[in-house]
mmCIF file of C-alpha atoms and ligand atoms in Angstrom:
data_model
loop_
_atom_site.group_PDB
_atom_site.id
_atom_site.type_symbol
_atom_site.label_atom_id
_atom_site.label_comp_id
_atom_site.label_asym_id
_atom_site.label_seq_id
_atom_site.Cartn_x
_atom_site.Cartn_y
_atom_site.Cartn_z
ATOM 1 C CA UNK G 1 -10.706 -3.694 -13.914
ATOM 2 C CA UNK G 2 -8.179 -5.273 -11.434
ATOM 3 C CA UNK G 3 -4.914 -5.702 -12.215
ATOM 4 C CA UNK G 4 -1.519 -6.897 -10.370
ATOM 5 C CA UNK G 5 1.699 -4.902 -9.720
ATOM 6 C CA UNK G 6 4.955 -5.430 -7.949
ATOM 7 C CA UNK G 7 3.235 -4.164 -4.696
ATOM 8 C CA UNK G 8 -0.340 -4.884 -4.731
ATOM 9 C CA UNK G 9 -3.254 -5.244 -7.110
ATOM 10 C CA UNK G 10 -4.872 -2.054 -7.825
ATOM 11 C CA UNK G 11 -8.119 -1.443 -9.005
ATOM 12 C CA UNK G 12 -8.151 1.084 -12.164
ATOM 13 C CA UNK G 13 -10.370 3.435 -14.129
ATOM 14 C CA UNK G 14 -9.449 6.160 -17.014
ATOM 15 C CA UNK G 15 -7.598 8.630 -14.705
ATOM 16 C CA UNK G 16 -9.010 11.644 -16.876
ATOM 17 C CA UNK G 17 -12.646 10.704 -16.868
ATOM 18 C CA UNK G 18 -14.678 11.897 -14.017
ATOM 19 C CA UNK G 19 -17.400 9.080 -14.843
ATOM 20 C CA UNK G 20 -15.095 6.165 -14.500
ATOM 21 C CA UNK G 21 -13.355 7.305 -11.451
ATOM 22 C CA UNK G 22 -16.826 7.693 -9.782
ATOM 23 C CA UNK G 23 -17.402 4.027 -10.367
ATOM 24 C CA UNK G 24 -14.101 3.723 -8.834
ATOM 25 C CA UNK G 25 -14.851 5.351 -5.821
ATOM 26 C CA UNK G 26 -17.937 3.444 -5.740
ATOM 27 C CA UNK G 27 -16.665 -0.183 -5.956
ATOM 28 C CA UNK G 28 -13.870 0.961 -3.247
ATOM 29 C CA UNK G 29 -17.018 2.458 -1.272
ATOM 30 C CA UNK G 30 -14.483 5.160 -0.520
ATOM 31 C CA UNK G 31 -14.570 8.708 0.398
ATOM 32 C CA UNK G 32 -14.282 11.025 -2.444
ATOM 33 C CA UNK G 33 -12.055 13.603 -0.401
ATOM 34 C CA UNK G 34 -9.163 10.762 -0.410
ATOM 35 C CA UNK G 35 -6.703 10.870 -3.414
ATOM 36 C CA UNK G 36 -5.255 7.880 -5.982
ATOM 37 C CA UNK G 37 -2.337 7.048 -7.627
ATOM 38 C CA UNK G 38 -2.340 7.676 -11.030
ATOM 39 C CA UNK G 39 -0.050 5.121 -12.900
ATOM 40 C CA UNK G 40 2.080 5.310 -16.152
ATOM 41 C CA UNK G 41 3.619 3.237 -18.221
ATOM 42 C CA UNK G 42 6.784 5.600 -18.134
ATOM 43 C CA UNK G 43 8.245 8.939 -16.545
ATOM 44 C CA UNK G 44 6.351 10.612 -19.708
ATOM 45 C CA UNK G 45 3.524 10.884 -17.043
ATOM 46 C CA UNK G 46 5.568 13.325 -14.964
ATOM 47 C CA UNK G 47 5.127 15.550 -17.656
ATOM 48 C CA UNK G 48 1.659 15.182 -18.386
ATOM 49 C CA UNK G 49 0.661 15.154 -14.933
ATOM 50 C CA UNK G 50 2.605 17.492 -12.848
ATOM 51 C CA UNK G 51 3.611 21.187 -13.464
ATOM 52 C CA UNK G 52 7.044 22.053 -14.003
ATOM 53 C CA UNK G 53 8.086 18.253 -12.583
ATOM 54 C CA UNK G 54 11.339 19.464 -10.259
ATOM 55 C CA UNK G 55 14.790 18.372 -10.439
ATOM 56 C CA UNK G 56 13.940 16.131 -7.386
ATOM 57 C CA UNK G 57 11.300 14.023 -9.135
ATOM 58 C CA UNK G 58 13.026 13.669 -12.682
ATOM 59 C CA UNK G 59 16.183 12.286 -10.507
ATOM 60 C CA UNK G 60 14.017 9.930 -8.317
ATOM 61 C CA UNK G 61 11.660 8.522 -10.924
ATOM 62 C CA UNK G 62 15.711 7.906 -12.985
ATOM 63 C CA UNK G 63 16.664 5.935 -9.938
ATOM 64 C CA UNK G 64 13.408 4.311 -9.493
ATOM 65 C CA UNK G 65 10.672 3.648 -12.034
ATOM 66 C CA UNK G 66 9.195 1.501 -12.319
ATOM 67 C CA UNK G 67 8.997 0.728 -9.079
ATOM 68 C CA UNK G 68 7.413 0.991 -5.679
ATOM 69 C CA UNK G 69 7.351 4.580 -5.441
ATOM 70 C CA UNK G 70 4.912 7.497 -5.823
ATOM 71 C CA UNK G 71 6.053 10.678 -6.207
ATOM 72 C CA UNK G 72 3.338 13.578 -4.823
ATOM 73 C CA UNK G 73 3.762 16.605 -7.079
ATOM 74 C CA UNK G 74 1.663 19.828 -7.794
ATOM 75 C CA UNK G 75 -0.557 18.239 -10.305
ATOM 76 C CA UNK G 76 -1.485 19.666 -13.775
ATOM 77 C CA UNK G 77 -4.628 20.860 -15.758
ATOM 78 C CA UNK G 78 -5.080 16.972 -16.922
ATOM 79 C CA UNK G 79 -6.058 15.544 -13.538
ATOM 80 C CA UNK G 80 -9.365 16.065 -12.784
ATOM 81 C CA UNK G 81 -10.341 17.029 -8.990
ATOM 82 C CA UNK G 82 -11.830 13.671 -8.738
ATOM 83 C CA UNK G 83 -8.186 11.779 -8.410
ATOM 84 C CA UNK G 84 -6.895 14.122 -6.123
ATOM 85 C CA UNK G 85 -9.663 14.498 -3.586
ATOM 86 C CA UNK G 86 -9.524 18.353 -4.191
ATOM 87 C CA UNK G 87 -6.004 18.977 -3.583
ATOM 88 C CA UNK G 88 -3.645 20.720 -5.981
ATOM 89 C CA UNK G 89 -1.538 18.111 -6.022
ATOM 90 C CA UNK G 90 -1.028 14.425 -7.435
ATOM 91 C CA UNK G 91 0.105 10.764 -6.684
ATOM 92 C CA UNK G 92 2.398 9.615 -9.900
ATOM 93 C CA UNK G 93 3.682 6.239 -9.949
ATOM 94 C CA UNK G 94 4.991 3.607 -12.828
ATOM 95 C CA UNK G 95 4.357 0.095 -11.516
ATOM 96 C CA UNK G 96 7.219 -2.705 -12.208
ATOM 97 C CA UNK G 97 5.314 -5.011 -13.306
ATOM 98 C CA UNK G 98 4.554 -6.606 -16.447
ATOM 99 C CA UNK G 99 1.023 -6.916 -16.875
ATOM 100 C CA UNK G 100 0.355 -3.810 -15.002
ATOM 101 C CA UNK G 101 2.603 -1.591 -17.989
ATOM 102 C CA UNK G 102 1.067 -3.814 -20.596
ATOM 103 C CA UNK G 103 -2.300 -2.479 -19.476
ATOM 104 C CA UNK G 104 -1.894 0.790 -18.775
ATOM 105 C CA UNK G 105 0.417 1.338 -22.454
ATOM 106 C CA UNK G 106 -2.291 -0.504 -24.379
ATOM 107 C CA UNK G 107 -4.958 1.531 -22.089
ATOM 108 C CA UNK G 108 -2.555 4.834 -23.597
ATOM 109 C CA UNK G 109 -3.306 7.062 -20.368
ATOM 110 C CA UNK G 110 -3.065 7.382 -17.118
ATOM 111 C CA UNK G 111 -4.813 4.831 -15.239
ATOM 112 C CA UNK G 112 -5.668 6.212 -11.651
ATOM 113 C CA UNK G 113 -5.814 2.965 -9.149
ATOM 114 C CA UNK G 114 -6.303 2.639 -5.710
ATOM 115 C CA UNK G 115 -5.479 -0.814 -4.018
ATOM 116 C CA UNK G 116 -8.253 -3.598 -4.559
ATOM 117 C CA UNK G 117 -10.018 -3.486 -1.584
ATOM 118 C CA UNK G 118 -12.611 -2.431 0.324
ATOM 119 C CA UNK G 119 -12.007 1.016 2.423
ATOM 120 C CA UNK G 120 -10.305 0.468 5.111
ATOM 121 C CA UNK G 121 -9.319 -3.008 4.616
ATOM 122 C CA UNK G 122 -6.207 -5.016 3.899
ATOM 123 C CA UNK G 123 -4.294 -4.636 0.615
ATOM 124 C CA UNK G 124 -5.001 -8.000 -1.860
ATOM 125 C CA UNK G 125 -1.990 -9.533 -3.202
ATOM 126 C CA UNK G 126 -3.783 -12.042 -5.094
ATOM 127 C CA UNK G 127 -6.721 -12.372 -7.724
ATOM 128 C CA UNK G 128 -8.678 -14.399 -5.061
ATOM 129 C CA UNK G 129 -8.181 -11.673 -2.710
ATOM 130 C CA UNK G 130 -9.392 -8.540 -5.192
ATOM 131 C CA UNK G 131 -12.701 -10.824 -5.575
ATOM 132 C CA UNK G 132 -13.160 -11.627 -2.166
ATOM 133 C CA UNK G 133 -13.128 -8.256 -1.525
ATOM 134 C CA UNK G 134 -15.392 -6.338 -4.445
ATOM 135 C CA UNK G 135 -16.837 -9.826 -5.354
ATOM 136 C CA UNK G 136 -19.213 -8.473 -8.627
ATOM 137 C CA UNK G 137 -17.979 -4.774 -8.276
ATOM 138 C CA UNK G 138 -14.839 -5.363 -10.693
ATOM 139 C CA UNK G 139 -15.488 -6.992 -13.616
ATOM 140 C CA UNK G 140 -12.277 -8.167 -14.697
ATOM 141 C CA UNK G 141 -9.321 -9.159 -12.722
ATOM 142 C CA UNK G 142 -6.232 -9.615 -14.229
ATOM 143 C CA UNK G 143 -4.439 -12.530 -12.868
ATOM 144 C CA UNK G 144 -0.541 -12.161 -11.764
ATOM 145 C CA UNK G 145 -0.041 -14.062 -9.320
ATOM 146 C CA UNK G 146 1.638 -13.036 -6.031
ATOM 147 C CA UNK G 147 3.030 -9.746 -5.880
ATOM 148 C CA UNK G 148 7.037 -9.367 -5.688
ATOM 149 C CA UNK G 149 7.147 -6.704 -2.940
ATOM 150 C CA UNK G 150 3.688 -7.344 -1.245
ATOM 151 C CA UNK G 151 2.918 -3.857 0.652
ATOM 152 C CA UNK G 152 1.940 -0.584 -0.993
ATOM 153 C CA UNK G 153 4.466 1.963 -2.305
ATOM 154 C CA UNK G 154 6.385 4.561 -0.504
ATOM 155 C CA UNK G 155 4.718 7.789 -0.424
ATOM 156 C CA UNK G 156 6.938 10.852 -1.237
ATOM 157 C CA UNK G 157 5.905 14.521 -0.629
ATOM 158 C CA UNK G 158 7.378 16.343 -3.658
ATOM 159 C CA UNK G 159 5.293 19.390 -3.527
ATOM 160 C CA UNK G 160 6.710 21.479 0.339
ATOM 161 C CA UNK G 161 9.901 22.171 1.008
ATOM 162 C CA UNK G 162 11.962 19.066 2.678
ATOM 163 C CA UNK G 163 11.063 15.676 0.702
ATOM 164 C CA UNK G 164 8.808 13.580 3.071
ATOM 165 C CA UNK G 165 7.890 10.215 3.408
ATOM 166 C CA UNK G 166 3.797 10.217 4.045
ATOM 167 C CA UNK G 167 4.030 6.311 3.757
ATOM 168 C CA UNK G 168 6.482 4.263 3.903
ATOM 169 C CA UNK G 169 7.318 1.281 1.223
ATOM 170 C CA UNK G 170 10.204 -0.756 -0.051
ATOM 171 C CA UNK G 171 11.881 1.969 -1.415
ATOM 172 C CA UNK G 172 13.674 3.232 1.908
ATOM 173 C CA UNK G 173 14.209 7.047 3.048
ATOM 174 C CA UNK G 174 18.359 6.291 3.023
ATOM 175 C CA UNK G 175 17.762 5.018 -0.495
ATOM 176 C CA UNK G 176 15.518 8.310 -1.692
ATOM 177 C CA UNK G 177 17.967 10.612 0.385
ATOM 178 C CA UNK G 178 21.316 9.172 -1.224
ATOM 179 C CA UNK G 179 19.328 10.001 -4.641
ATOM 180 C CA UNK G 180 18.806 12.984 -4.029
ATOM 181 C CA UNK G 181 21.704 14.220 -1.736
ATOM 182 C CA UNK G 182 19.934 15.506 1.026
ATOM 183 C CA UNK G 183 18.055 14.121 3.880
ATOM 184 C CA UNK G 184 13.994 13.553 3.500
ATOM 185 C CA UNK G 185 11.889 13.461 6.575
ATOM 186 C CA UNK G 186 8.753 11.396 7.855
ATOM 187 C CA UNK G 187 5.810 13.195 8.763
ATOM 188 C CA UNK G 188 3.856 11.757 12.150
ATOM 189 C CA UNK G 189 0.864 9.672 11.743
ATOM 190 C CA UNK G 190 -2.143 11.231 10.695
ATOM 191 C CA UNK G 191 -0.691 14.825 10.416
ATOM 192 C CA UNK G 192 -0.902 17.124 7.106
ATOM 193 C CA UNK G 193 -3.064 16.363 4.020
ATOM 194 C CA UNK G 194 -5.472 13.728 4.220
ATOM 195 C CA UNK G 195 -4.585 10.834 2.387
ATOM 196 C CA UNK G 196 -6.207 7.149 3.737
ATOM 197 C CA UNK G 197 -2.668 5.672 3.693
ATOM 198 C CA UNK G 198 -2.314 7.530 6.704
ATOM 199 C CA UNK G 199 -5.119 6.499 9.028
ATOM 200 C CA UNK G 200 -4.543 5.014 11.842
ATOM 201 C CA UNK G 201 -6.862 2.517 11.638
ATOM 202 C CA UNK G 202 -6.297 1.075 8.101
ATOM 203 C CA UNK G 203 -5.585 -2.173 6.744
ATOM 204 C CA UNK G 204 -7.416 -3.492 9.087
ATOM 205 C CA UNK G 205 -8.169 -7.819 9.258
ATOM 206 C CA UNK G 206 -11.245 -8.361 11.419
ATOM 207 C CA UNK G 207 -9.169 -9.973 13.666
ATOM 208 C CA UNK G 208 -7.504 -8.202 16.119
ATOM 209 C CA UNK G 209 -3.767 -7.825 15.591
ATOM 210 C CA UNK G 210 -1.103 -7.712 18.790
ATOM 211 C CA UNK G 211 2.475 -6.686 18.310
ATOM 212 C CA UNK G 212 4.180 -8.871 21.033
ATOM 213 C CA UNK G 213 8.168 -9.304 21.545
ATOM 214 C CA UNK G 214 10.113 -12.858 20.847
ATOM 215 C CA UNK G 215 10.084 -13.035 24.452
ATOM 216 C CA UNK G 216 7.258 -12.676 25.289
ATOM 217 C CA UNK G 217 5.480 -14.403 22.386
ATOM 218 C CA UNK G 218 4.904 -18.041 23.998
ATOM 219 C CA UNK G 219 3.332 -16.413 27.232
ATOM 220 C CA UNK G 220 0.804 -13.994 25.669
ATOM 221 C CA UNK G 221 -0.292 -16.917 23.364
ATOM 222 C CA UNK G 222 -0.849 -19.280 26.517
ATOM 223 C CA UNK G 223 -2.908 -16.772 28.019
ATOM 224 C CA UNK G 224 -5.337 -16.171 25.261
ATOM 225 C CA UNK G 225 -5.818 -19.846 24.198
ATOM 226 C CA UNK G 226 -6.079 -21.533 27.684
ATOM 227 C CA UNK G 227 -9.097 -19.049 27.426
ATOM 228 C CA UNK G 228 -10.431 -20.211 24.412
ATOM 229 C CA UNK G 229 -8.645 -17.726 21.887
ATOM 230 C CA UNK G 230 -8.186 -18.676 18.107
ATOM 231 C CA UNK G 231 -4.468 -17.095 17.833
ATOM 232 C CA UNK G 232 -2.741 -16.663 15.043
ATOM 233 C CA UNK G 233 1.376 -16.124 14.835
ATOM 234 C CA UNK G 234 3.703 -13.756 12.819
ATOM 235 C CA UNK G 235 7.226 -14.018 13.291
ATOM 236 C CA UNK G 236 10.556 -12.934 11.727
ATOM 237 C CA UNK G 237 12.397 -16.227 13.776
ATOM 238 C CA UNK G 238 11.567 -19.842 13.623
ATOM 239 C CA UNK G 239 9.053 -20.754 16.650
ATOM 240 C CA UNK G 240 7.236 -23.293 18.478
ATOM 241 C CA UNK G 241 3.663 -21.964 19.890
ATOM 242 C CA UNK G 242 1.219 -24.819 21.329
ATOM 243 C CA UNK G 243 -2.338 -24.292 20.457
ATOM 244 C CA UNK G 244 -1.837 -21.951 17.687
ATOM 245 C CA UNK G 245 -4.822 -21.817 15.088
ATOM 246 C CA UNK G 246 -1.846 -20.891 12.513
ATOM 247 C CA UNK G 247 1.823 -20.352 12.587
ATOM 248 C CA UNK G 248 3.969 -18.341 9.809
ATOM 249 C CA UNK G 249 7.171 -17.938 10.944
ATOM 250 C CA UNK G 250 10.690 -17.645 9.545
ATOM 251 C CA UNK G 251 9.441 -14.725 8.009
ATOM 252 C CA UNK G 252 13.116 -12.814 8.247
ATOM 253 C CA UNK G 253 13.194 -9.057 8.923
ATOM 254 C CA UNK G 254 12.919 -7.327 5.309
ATOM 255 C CA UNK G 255 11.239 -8.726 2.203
ATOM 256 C CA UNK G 256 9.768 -12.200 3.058
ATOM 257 C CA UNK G 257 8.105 -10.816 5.521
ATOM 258 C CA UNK G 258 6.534 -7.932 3.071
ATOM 259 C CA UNK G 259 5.328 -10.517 0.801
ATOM 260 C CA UNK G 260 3.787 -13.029 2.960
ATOM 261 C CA UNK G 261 1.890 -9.922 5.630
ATOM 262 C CA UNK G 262 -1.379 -9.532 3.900
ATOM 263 C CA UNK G 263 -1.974 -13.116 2.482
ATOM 264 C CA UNK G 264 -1.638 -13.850 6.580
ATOM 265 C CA UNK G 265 -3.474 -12.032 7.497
ATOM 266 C CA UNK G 266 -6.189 -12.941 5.179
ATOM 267 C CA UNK G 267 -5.922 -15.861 6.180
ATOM 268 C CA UNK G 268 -6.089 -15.379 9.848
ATOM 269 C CA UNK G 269 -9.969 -13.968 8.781
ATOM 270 C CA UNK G 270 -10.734 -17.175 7.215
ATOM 271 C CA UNK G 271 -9.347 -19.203 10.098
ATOM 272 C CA UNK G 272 -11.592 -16.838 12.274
ATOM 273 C CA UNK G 273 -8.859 -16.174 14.092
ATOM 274 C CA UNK G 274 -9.710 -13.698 17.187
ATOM 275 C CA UNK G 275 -5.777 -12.852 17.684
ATOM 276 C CA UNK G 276 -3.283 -12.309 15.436
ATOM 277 C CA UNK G 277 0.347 -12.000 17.418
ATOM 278 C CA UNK G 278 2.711 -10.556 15.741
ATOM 279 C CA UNK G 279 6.595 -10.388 16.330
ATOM 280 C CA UNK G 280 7.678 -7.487 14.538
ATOM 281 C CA UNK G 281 11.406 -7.628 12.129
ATOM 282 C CA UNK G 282 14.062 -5.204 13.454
ATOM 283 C CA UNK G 283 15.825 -2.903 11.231
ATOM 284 C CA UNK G 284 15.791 -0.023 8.888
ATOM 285 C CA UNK G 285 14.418 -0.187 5.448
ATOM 286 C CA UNK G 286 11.406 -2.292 4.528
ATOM 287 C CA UNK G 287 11.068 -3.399 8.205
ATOM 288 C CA UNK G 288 9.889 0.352 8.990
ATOM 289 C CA UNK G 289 7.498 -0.037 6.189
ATOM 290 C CA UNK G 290 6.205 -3.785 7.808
ATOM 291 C CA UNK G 291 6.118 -1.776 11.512
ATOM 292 C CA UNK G 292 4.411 0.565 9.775
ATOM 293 C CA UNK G 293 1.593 -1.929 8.307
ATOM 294 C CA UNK G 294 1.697 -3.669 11.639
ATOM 295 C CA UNK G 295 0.815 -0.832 13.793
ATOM 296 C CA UNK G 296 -2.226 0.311 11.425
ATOM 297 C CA UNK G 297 -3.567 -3.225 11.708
ATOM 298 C CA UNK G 298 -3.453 -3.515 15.268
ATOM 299 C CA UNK G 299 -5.652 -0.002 14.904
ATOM 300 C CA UNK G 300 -3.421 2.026 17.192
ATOM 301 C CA UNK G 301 -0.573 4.221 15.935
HETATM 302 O O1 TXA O 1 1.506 0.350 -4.169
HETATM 303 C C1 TXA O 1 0.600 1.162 -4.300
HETATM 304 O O2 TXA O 1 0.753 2.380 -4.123
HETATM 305 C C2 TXA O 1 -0.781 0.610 -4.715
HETATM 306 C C3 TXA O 1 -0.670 0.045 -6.132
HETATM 307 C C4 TXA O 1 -2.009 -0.373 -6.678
HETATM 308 O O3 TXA O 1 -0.050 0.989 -6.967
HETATM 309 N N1 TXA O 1 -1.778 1.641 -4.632
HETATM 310 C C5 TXA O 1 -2.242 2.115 -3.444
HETATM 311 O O4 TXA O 1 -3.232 3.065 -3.604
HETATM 312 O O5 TXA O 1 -1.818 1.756 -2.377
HETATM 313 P P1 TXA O 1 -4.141 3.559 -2.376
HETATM 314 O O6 TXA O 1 -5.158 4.444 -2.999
HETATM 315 O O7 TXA O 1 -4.646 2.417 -1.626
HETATM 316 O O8 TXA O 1 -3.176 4.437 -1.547
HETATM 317 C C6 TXA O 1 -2.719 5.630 -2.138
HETATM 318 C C7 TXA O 1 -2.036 6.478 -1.118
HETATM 319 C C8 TXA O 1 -3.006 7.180 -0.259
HETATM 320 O O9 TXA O 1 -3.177 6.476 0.911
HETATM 321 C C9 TXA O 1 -2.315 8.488 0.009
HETATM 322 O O10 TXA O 1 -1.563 8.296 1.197
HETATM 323 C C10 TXA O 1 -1.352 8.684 -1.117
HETATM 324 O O11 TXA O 1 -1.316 7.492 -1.838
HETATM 325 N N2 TXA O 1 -1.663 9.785 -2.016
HETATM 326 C C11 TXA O 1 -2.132 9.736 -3.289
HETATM 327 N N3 TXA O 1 -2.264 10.967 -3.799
HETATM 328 C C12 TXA O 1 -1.864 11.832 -2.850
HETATM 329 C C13 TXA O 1 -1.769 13.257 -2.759
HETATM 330 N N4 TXA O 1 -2.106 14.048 -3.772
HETATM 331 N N5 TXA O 1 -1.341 13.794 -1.603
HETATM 332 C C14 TXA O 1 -0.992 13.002 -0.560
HETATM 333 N N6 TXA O 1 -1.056 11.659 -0.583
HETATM 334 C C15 TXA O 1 -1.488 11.074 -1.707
HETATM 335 MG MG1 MG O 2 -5.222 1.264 -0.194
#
């Protein structure tokens, strides 16, 4: 079953049955070494979940669940290896959304949910995205609407020593280190344990994305249509591009932006759009976290 949260819709199964997560992996067509979220309907599933949940995670899931964060914590004897790829520890995250906690309290256990897509592709943020993407291989998809935050959680490392960021979301690093006191780091693309957040080449539209500056933007485009280039633009400002297949712009740097990325991109596919140029927003926060989306879907790092 598909069902919509505050970031993206996320496809879930019984997080402590081995048969329905394999049907999960299945309808993803993902690797089994790669581990899922498992989502609660309150901080009750630190307890159940993780060993000896820290200081650290009882004061960040306080300050911010439900929300768009996932805490990664040594996991306990009630996660099966299935959710976490083989790895001794786990993804925990309570959703801010409505439907998503009406499910998963009615449901009465962890619900382990990866986003609705195919491997590899881009994130849905819609019910006509989750069944473009599986088509018959969810049964049900529970209709919310469009997401509030529109890209996947921030990751937080819980489990080593220094509080990292493996992905990051709308919930910022200064915002996770002023809760807990003490700075958290970033690890580098693609280092540590595997996790498919972290591949370059993720959320990937088929066409091919460009990250281009303001400046820059009108003569890039010129060059690819005069030779016969579909282009798509992205941009934070207001602007005028001749020949453009589509144009979303006046995106801002932080949270518009976030909500509108995937839908434009999907629809950039549907336009069969060869280019997508991209102006990227400036700043700190959820601008890293768009950068960060950016870069993965132009397939570099
Ligand atoms: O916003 C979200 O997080 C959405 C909604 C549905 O909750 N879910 C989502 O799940 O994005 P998924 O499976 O597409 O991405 C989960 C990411 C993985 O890419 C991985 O980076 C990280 O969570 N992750 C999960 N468990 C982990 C673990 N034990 N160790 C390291 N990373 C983990
Ligand atoms: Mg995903």
């Amino acid at each position: 079953m598909a069902f919509p949260t505050e970031t993206v819709y996320g496809l879930g199964a019984a997080a402590e049955r081995p048969t329905a997560l394999a049907r999960l992996f299945h309808a993803k067509g993902r690797p089994r070494s790669h581990p899922v979220i498992v989502h609660g309907a309150d901080a009750s599933l630190l307890e159940r979940y993780s060993v000896g949940p820290g200081r650290d995670a009882r004061a960040l899931a306080d300050a911010f669940w439900p929300g768009p964060l996932t805490l990664v914590v040594p996991r306990s004897r009630h996660v099966p290896d299935e959710v976490t790829g083989g790895q001794d520890t786990v993804g925990l995250r309570v959703p801010d959304h409505p439907i998503a906690l009406a499910l998963i309290a009615g449901f009465g256990g962890g619900v382990a949910a990866p986003s609705a897509n195919r491997f590899g592709r881009v994130s849905p943020t819609s019910a006509e995205a989750v069944r473009a993407e599986l088509g018959e291989r969810v049964e049900v998809v529970l209709d919310g609407g469009a997401p509030t935050i529109g890209i996947e959680s921030t990751v937080l490392d819980l489990s080593g020593g220094e509080p990292t960021i493996l992905r990051p979301g709308a919930v910022s690093s200064s915002q996770l280190a002023r809760a807990l006191e003490r700075p958290v780091g970033r690890v580098a693309r693609d280092a540590g344990p595997r996790a498919p957040g972290r591949l370059a080449v993720h959320y990937s539209p088929d066409a091919s994305v460009e990250l281009v500056s303001a400046d820059g933007l009108a003569t890039r485009a010129a060059e690819l249509t005069s030779a016969g280039g579909r282009v798509a633009v992205l941009s934070p400002e207001p602007v005028s591009v001749d020949r453009a297949v589509l144009v979303i712009d006046g995106l801002g740097h932080g949270t518009g932006y976030a909500r509108e990325l995937y839908a434009a991109l999907r629809q950039s596919d549907h336009l069969a759009v060869d280019v997508v140029l991209a102006v990227p927003p400036t700043g700190t926060d959820i601008a890293e976290a768009i950068v960060d989306r950016l870069r993965r879907a132009t397939g570099g790092a």
